[in-house]
């Protein structure tokens, strides 16, 4: 006869999380949220674009497209472009150039079949919390473009909050600190 002990099953119910909940804050206390750490500012020259829930969709898509075009121009100017490598030998005959294109387009030839850029760079669009929806919308927009490839990565970011009791200064004192986990989404967009 079979043993009567049923196999242990791990339940996925919300109450069965392995991470303990944060303790409740004392009465009369408030939580002051700090900015998310390790976040470099997104500048016009940066390949990382941080998005908030209020960032206009059109401005994000324009910034991504402008950065992709800038990456394309810099790659072709530095000789990383497929056509730039062929144009480097100006004295080659037409037959030699055609053979070079055929050799690079073959599997194992080291290039892509169409002859586009090997490495033109990528742009990363990041968002946490409510901004995840905006990042998904931007990723869907560029996925519909014929010249772009989009990859999505999920993650978590720990944000530190201060528990401030009544009568204390806003950012000073010896109040408690709490780590709050936030969901994040990263969309990597690059040219084909």
Short mmCIF file of N, CA and C in Angstrom, two decimals, residues 22-104:
data_model
loop_
_atom_site.label_atom_id
_atom_site.label_comp_id
_atom_site.label_asym_id
_atom_site.label_seq_id
_atom_site.Cartn_x
_atom_site.Cartn_y
_atom_site.Cartn_z
N UNK A 22 7.03 44.50 6.43
CA UNK A 22 7.63 45.57 7.21
C UNK A 22 6.77 45.84 8.45
N UNK A 23 7.40 46.18 9.57
CA UNK A 23 6.60 46.47 10.77
C UNK A 23 5.79 47.74 10.57
N UNK A 24 4.65 47.84 11.26
CA UNK A 24 3.86 49.06 11.11
C UNK A 24 4.60 50.26 11.70
N UNK A 25 4.32 51.43 11.15
CA UNK A 25 4.99 52.62 11.66
C UNK A 25 4.30 53.06 12.95
N UNK A 26 5.06 53.66 13.87
CA UNK A 26 4.45 54.10 15.13
C UNK A 26 3.41 55.19 14.89
N UNK A 27 2.49 55.33 15.84
CA UNK A 27 1.45 56.36 15.71
C UNK A 27 2.09 57.74 15.75
N UNK A 28 1.59 58.62 14.93
CA UNK A 28 2.10 59.97 14.87
C UNK A 28 3.32 60.11 13.98
N UNK A 29 3.72 59.06 13.33
CA UNK A 29 4.89 59.11 12.45
C UNK A 29 4.45 59.16 10.99
N UNK A 30 5.32 59.68 10.18
CA UNK A 30 5.07 59.71 8.74
C UNK A 30 6.28 59.14 8.02
N UNK A 31 6.07 58.78 6.78
CA UNK A 31 7.16 58.22 5.97
C UNK A 31 7.56 59.27 4.95
N UNK A 32 8.86 59.56 4.88
CA UNK A 32 9.42 60.46 3.87
C UNK A 32 10.15 59.60 2.85
N UNK A 33 9.75 59.70 1.63
CA UNK A 33 10.37 58.89 0.58
C UNK A 33 11.60 59.60 0.04
N UNK A 34 12.68 58.86 -0.07
CA UNK A 34 13.90 59.37 -0.67
C UNK A 34 13.89 59.07 -2.16
N UNK A 35 14.71 59.76 -2.93
CA UNK A 35 14.84 59.40 -4.35
C UNK A 35 15.45 58.01 -4.50
N UNK A 36 15.18 57.37 -5.61
CA UNK A 36 15.71 56.04 -5.87
C UNK A 36 17.23 56.14 -6.02
N UNK A 37 17.99 55.29 -5.34
CA UNK A 37 19.46 55.40 -5.40
C UNK A 37 20.05 54.84 -6.69
N UNK A 38 21.32 55.10 -6.88
CA UNK A 38 22.14 54.63 -8.01
C UNK A 38 21.49 54.93 -9.36
N UNK A 39 21.01 56.13 -9.49
CA UNK A 39 20.38 56.53 -10.73
C UNK A 39 21.10 57.75 -11.26
N UNK A 40 21.87 57.55 -12.28
CA UNK A 40 22.57 58.66 -12.91
C UNK A 40 21.56 59.49 -13.69
N UNK A 41 21.76 60.79 -13.75
CA UNK A 41 20.80 61.61 -14.49
C UNK A 41 20.81 61.28 -15.97
N UNK A 42 19.64 61.31 -16.57
CA UNK A 42 19.57 61.04 -18.00
C UNK A 42 19.78 62.37 -18.72
N UNK A 43 20.84 62.43 -19.48
CA UNK A 43 21.17 63.63 -20.23
C UNK A 43 20.94 63.37 -21.70
N UNK A 44 21.15 64.39 -22.49
CA UNK A 44 20.96 64.22 -23.93
C UNK A 44 22.02 63.31 -24.53
N UNK A 45 23.20 63.25 -23.92
CA UNK A 45 24.27 62.40 -24.46
C UNK A 45 24.21 60.99 -23.90
N UNK A 46 23.36 60.75 -22.92
CA UNK A 46 23.31 59.45 -22.27
C UNK A 46 22.52 58.45 -23.11
N UNK A 47 22.90 57.19 -22.99
CA UNK A 47 22.15 56.14 -23.68
C UNK A 47 21.10 55.54 -22.77
N UNK A 48 20.93 56.07 -21.57
CA UNK A 48 19.91 55.61 -20.63
C UNK A 48 18.90 56.72 -20.47
N UNK A 49 17.64 56.40 -20.69
CA UNK A 49 16.57 57.39 -20.58
C UNK A 49 15.62 56.93 -19.48
N UNK A 50 15.52 57.73 -18.43
CA UNK A 50 14.63 57.43 -17.32
C UNK A 50 13.27 58.07 -17.59
N UNK A 51 12.21 57.29 -17.37
CA UNK A 51 10.87 57.72 -17.68
C UNK A 51 10.05 57.75 -16.39
N UNK A 52 9.24 58.78 -16.24
CA UNK A 52 8.28 58.83 -15.14
C UNK A 52 6.89 58.64 -15.73
N UNK A 53 5.91 58.55 -14.86
CA UNK A 53 4.54 58.35 -15.34
C UNK A 53 4.03 59.59 -16.08
N UNK A 54 4.62 60.75 -15.79
CA UNK A 54 4.16 61.99 -16.42
C UNK A 54 5.00 62.40 -17.64
N UNK A 55 6.00 61.63 -17.99
CA UNK A 55 6.82 61.95 -19.15
C UNK A 55 5.98 61.79 -20.42
N UNK A 56 5.96 62.81 -21.28
CA UNK A 56 5.17 62.68 -22.51
C UNK A 56 5.72 61.57 -23.42
N UNK A 57 4.82 60.80 -23.98
CA UNK A 57 5.19 59.67 -24.82
C UNK A 57 5.99 60.12 -26.03
N UNK A 58 5.54 61.18 -26.67
CA UNK A 58 6.19 61.62 -27.91
C UNK A 58 7.61 62.10 -27.66
N UNK A 59 7.85 62.73 -26.51
CA UNK A 59 9.21 63.20 -26.25
C UNK A 59 10.16 62.03 -25.99
N UNK A 60 9.66 60.96 -25.37
CA UNK A 60 10.50 59.78 -25.14
C UNK A 60 10.86 59.13 -26.47
N UNK A 61 9.87 58.96 -27.34
CA UNK A 61 10.15 58.33 -28.63
C UNK A 61 11.09 59.19 -29.47
N UNK A 62 10.94 60.50 -29.38
CA UNK A 62 11.84 61.39 -30.13
C UNK A 62 13.26 61.29 -29.59
N UNK A 63 13.42 61.24 -28.28
CA UNK A 63 14.76 61.13 -27.70
C UNK A 63 15.42 59.81 -28.05
N UNK A 64 14.64 58.71 -28.04
CA UNK A 64 15.19 57.40 -28.38
C UNK A 64 15.62 57.39 -29.84
N UNK A 65 14.76 57.90 -30.73
CA UNK A 65 15.10 57.90 -32.16
C UNK A 65 16.31 58.78 -32.42
N UNK A 66 16.40 59.92 -31.76
CA UNK A 66 17.55 60.80 -31.95
C UNK A 66 18.83 60.13 -31.47
N UNK A 67 18.75 59.40 -30.35
CA UNK A 67 19.95 58.71 -29.84
C UNK A 67 20.34 57.56 -30.76
N UNK A 68 19.36 56.83 -31.30
CA UNK A 68 19.67 55.76 -32.24
C UNK A 68 20.34 56.31 -33.50
N UNK A 69 19.83 57.44 -34.00
CA UNK A 69 20.43 58.05 -35.18
C UNK A 69 21.85 58.53 -34.87
N UNK A 70 22.05 59.08 -33.68
CA UNK A 70 23.38 59.53 -33.29
C UNK A 70 24.34 58.34 -33.20
N UNK A 71 23.87 57.23 -32.64
CA UNK A 71 24.70 56.03 -32.57
C UNK A 71 25.04 55.52 -33.96
N UNK A 72 24.09 55.59 -34.87
CA UNK A 72 24.30 55.14 -36.24
C UNK A 72 25.36 56.01 -36.94
N UNK A 73 25.25 57.33 -36.78
CA UNK A 73 26.22 58.23 -37.40
C UNK A 73 27.62 58.04 -36.82
N UNK A 74 27.70 57.89 -35.49
CA UNK A 74 29.03 57.73 -34.88
C UNK A 74 29.66 56.39 -35.26
N UNK A 75 28.84 55.34 -35.39
CA UNK A 75 29.38 54.04 -35.77
C UNK A 75 29.86 54.05 -37.22
N UNK A 76 29.11 54.71 -38.09
CA UNK A 76 29.53 54.73 -39.49
C UNK A 76 30.73 55.65 -39.69
N UNK A 77 30.84 56.70 -38.90
CA UNK A 77 31.98 57.61 -39.04
C UNK A 77 33.26 56.97 -38.51
N UNK A 78 33.13 56.09 -37.50
CA UNK A 78 34.32 55.47 -36.93
C UNK A 78 34.77 54.24 -37.71
N UNK A 79 34.06 53.88 -38.75
CA UNK A 79 34.48 52.74 -39.56
C UNK A 79 33.90 51.43 -39.08
N UNK A 80 32.95 51.48 -38.15
CA UNK A 80 32.35 50.24 -37.68
C UNK A 80 31.24 49.75 -38.60
N UNK A 81 30.83 50.61 -39.50
CA UNK A 81 29.73 50.24 -40.40
C UNK A 81 30.21 49.24 -41.43
N UNK A 82 29.32 48.41 -41.86
CA UNK A 82 29.64 47.40 -42.86
C UNK A 82 30.07 48.07 -44.16
N UNK A 83 29.33 49.09 -44.56
CA UNK A 83 29.68 49.78 -45.81
C UNK A 83 30.95 50.58 -45.63
N UNK A 84 31.23 51.06 -44.43
CA UNK A 84 32.44 51.82 -44.19
C UNK A 84 33.68 50.95 -44.35
N UNK A 85 33.60 49.69 -43.98
CA UNK A 85 34.73 48.78 -44.13
C UNK A 85 35.03 48.53 -45.60
N UNK A 86 33.98 48.42 -46.40
CA UNK A 86 34.19 48.18 -47.83
C UNK A 86 34.68 49.44 -48.52
N UNK A 87 34.19 50.60 -48.07
CA UNK A 87 34.60 51.85 -48.70
C UNK A 87 36.02 52.22 -48.31
N UNK A 88 36.57 51.59 -47.28
CA UNK A 88 37.93 51.89 -46.84
C UNK A 88 38.96 51.54 -47.89
N UNK A 89 38.71 50.53 -48.70
CA UNK A 89 39.65 50.13 -49.75
C UNK A 89 39.14 50.71 -51.07
N UNK A 90 39.54 51.92 -51.36
CA UNK A 90 39.05 52.61 -52.55
C UNK A 90 39.62 52.04 -53.84
N UNK A 91 40.76 51.38 -53.74
CA UNK A 91 41.40 50.86 -54.95
C UNK A 91 40.93 49.46 -55.32
N UNK A 92 40.03 48.87 -54.55
CA UNK A 92 39.56 47.52 -54.85
C UNK A 92 38.64 47.56 -56.06
N UNK A 93 38.70 46.50 -56.85
CA UNK A 93 37.85 46.42 -58.02
C UNK A 93 36.43 46.07 -57.60
N UNK A 94 35.51 46.23 -58.52
CA UNK A 94 34.12 45.92 -58.24
C UNK A 94 33.95 44.44 -57.89
N UNK A 95 34.69 43.59 -58.59
CA UNK A 95 34.62 42.15 -58.33
C UNK A 95 35.08 41.84 -56.91
N UNK A 96 36.15 42.50 -56.44
CA UNK A 96 36.63 42.27 -55.07
C UNK A 96 35.61 42.73 -54.03
N UNK A 97 34.96 43.83 -54.32
CA UNK A 97 33.94 44.33 -53.38
C UNK A 97 32.74 43.39 -53.30
N UNK A 98 32.32 42.86 -54.45
CA UNK A 98 31.18 41.93 -54.46
C UNK A 98 31.55 40.66 -53.70
N UNK A 99 32.77 40.16 -53.88
CA UNK A 99 33.20 38.97 -53.14
C UNK A 99 33.26 39.23 -51.63
N UNK A 100 33.68 40.42 -51.26
CA UNK A 100 33.73 40.77 -49.83
C UNK A 100 32.33 40.82 -49.23
N UNK A 101 31.37 41.36 -50.00
CA UNK A 101 29.98 41.40 -49.52
C UNK A 101 29.44 39.99 -49.39
N UNK A 102 29.71 39.13 -50.37
CA UNK A 102 29.22 37.76 -50.33
C UNK A 102 29.85 36.99 -49.17
N UNK A 103 31.13 37.22 -48.90
CA UNK A 103 31.80 36.52 -47.80
C UNK A 103 31.24 36.95 -46.46
N UNK A 104 30.90 38.23 -46.30
CA UNK A 104 30.37 38.71 -45.03
C UNK A 104 28.92 38.30 -44.82
#
